[in-house]
């Protein structure tokens, strides 16, 4: 990814900080978020990820080939103290490690031996109850369309 042109700090502060809630430890972006929950804004004719703007303006350039990891795991946080430039491998390892510690799926079902599906050849896991529920809904939708 190519370095982005950063506006002067005063313009950056006006555009970004005025749209950020800095009352807590995380500086939460109040503007647009993409489908994955990352903060973005429109600048220089392009959509820009705000956490990258924040890092480059307040910490320094992002090394070529590096990604910005949210140490707080809050995707729309733009606090440079919560951002670290890391290799893609480290970024994936950190996210995998965080997911490995989860004991329940987002719907509250336990990740235990009986309720955990592991796709062949992958380290990912899925909740069997949720997976079966989705399959049932799809079967009913397909069957009901006849």
Short mmCIF file of C-alpha atoms in Angstrom, two decimals:
data_model
loop_
_atom_site.label_atom_id
_atom_site.label_comp_id
_atom_site.label_asym_id
_atom_site.label_seq_id
_atom_site.Cartn_x
_atom_site.Cartn_y
_atom_site.Cartn_z
CA UNK A 1 0.00 0.00 0.00
CA UNK A 2 1.38 3.40 -0.95
CA UNK A 3 1.84 6.10 1.69
CA UNK A 4 -1.02 8.55 1.69
CA UNK A 5 -0.69 12.30 1.48
CA UNK A 6 -1.42 13.76 4.88
CA UNK A 7 -3.02 17.18 5.08
CA UNK A 8 -1.37 19.76 7.34
CA UNK A 9 -1.86 18.93 11.02
CA UNK A 10 -4.29 21.84 11.54
CA UNK A 11 -6.51 20.55 8.72
CA UNK A 12 -6.14 17.00 10.05
CA UNK A 13 -7.19 18.14 13.53
CA UNK A 14 -10.21 19.96 12.17
CA UNK A 15 -11.35 17.12 9.93
CA UNK A 16 -10.57 14.17 12.15
CA UNK A 17 -10.42 15.26 15.78
CA UNK A 18 -13.69 17.17 15.54
CA UNK A 19 -15.36 13.91 14.48
CA UNK A 20 -13.76 11.87 17.27
CA UNK A 21 -15.05 11.16 20.77
CA UNK A 22 -11.94 11.41 22.97
CA UNK A 23 -13.72 11.24 26.34
CA UNK A 24 -12.49 7.68 27.02
CA UNK A 25 -9.26 5.77 26.56
CA UNK A 26 -10.16 4.95 22.94
CA UNK A 27 -10.62 7.86 20.54
CA UNK A 28 -13.80 6.73 18.81
CA UNK A 29 -14.55 7.90 15.29
CA UNK A 30 -18.07 9.34 14.97
CA UNK A 31 -18.01 9.55 11.17
CA UNK A 32 -18.42 6.87 8.52
CA UNK A 33 -17.38 3.27 9.13
CA UNK A 34 -16.90 0.60 6.48
CA UNK A 35 -18.57 -2.83 6.56
CA UNK A 36 -15.81 -4.19 8.81
CA UNK A 37 -16.25 -1.35 11.32
CA UNK A 38 -13.10 0.63 10.43
CA UNK A 39 -13.31 4.44 10.45
CA UNK A 40 -12.96 6.09 7.05
CA UNK A 41 -13.14 9.54 5.57
CA UNK A 42 -12.93 11.07 2.11
CA UNK A 43 -9.69 12.98 1.45
CA UNK A 44 -7.74 13.95 -1.65
CA UNK A 45 -10.40 12.30 -3.80
CA UNK A 46 -10.12 8.89 -2.12
CA UNK A 47 -11.59 6.98 0.81
CA UNK A 48 -8.97 6.83 3.57
CA UNK A 49 -8.84 4.73 6.72
CA UNK A 50 -8.74 7.21 9.59
CA UNK A 51 -6.57 5.08 11.89
CA UNK A 52 -3.85 5.13 9.23
CA UNK A 53 -4.19 8.93 8.95
CA UNK A 54 -3.92 9.22 12.72
CA UNK A 55 -0.84 7.01 12.91
CA UNK A 56 0.97 8.78 10.07
CA UNK A 57 0.13 12.27 11.32
CA UNK A 58 0.92 11.71 14.99
CA UNK A 59 3.47 8.85 15.03
CA UNK A 60 5.19 8.75 11.65
CA UNK A 61 5.22 6.94 8.33
CA UNK A 62 3.95 3.38 8.12
CA UNK A 63 6.78 1.14 6.88
CA UNK A 64 6.19 -0.39 3.45
CA UNK A 65 4.44 -3.75 3.76
CA UNK A 66 3.24 -3.09 7.31
CA UNK A 67 -0.32 -2.88 8.61
CA UNK A 68 -1.71 -0.90 11.52
CA UNK A 69 -2.89 -3.12 14.37
CA UNK A 70 -5.43 -1.83 16.88
CA UNK A 71 -3.95 -2.93 20.22
CA UNK A 72 -7.29 -2.14 21.89
CA UNK A 73 -9.13 -4.28 19.27
CA UNK A 74 -11.65 -1.45 18.68
CA UNK A 75 -11.68 -0.99 14.91
CA UNK A 76 -12.98 2.59 14.89
CA UNK A 77 -10.46 3.77 17.53
CA UNK A 78 -8.02 6.34 16.12
CA UNK A 79 -5.91 6.91 19.27
CA UNK A 80 -2.29 6.64 18.08
CA UNK A 81 -1.32 5.16 21.47
CA UNK A 82 -3.57 2.19 20.57
CA UNK A 83 -2.08 1.72 17.09
CA UNK A 84 1.05 -0.20 16.13
CA UNK A 85 2.67 -0.82 12.75
CA UNK A 86 3.17 -4.59 12.39
CA UNK A 87 3.78 -7.13 9.66
CA UNK A 88 0.71 -8.84 8.19
CA UNK A 89 1.84 -12.10 9.85
CA UNK A 90 1.92 -10.51 13.32
CA UNK A 91 -1.47 -8.87 12.71
CA UNK A 92 -3.04 -12.23 11.78
CA UNK A 93 -1.37 -14.02 14.70
CA UNK A 94 -2.73 -11.45 17.13
CA UNK A 95 -6.27 -11.73 15.80
CA UNK A 96 -6.09 -15.54 15.76
CA UNK A 97 -4.83 -15.52 19.33
CA UNK A 98 -7.72 -13.29 20.43
CA UNK A 99 -10.27 -15.57 18.73
CA UNK A 100 -8.69 -18.65 20.27
CA UNK A 101 -9.43 -17.29 23.77
CA UNK A 102 -13.17 -16.97 23.06
CA UNK A 103 -15.21 -19.57 24.92
CA UNK A 104 -18.59 -18.81 23.31
CA UNK A 105 -19.83 -17.84 19.85
CA UNK A 106 -21.40 -14.37 19.35
CA UNK A 107 -24.85 -15.96 19.96
CA UNK A 108 -23.74 -17.35 23.34
CA UNK A 109 -23.31 -21.03 22.44
CA UNK A 110 -20.26 -22.69 24.03
CA UNK A 111 -17.20 -23.56 21.98
CA UNK A 112 -16.91 -27.06 23.38
CA UNK A 113 -16.02 -30.34 21.70
CA UNK A 114 -19.64 -31.26 20.93
CA UNK A 115 -20.61 -27.83 19.56
CA UNK A 116 -17.49 -26.86 17.60
CA UNK A 117 -17.03 -27.55 13.90
CA UNK A 118 -13.52 -27.28 12.42
CA UNK A 119 -13.36 -27.17 8.61
CA UNK A 120 -10.87 -29.71 7.24
CA UNK A 121 -7.40 -28.28 6.73
CA UNK A 122 -8.19 -24.98 8.49
CA UNK A 123 -7.57 -23.58 11.94
CA UNK A 124 -10.91 -21.74 11.95
CA UNK A 125 -13.82 -22.97 14.02
CA UNK A 126 -17.55 -22.51 13.84
CA UNK A 127 -20.43 -22.98 16.24
CA UNK A 128 -22.37 -26.12 15.22
CA UNK A 129 -25.66 -24.78 16.64
CA UNK A 130 -25.41 -21.56 14.59
CA UNK A 131 -24.15 -23.42 11.51
CA UNK A 132 -27.01 -25.93 11.68
CA UNK A 133 -29.53 -23.13 12.26
CA UNK A 134 -28.32 -21.30 9.15
CA UNK A 135 -28.49 -24.51 7.11
CA UNK A 136 -32.06 -25.10 8.31
CA UNK A 137 -33.12 -21.58 7.36
CA UNK A 138 -31.57 -21.99 3.89
CA UNK A 139 -33.28 -25.37 3.41
CA UNK A 140 -36.65 -23.88 4.37
CA UNK A 141 -36.14 -20.90 2.05
CA UNK A 142 -35.22 -23.15 -0.86
CA UNK A 143 -38.03 -25.60 -0.08
CA UNK A 144 -40.54 -22.77 0.36
CA UNK A 145 -39.64 -21.26 -3.01
CA UNK A 146 -41.12 -24.23 -4.93
#
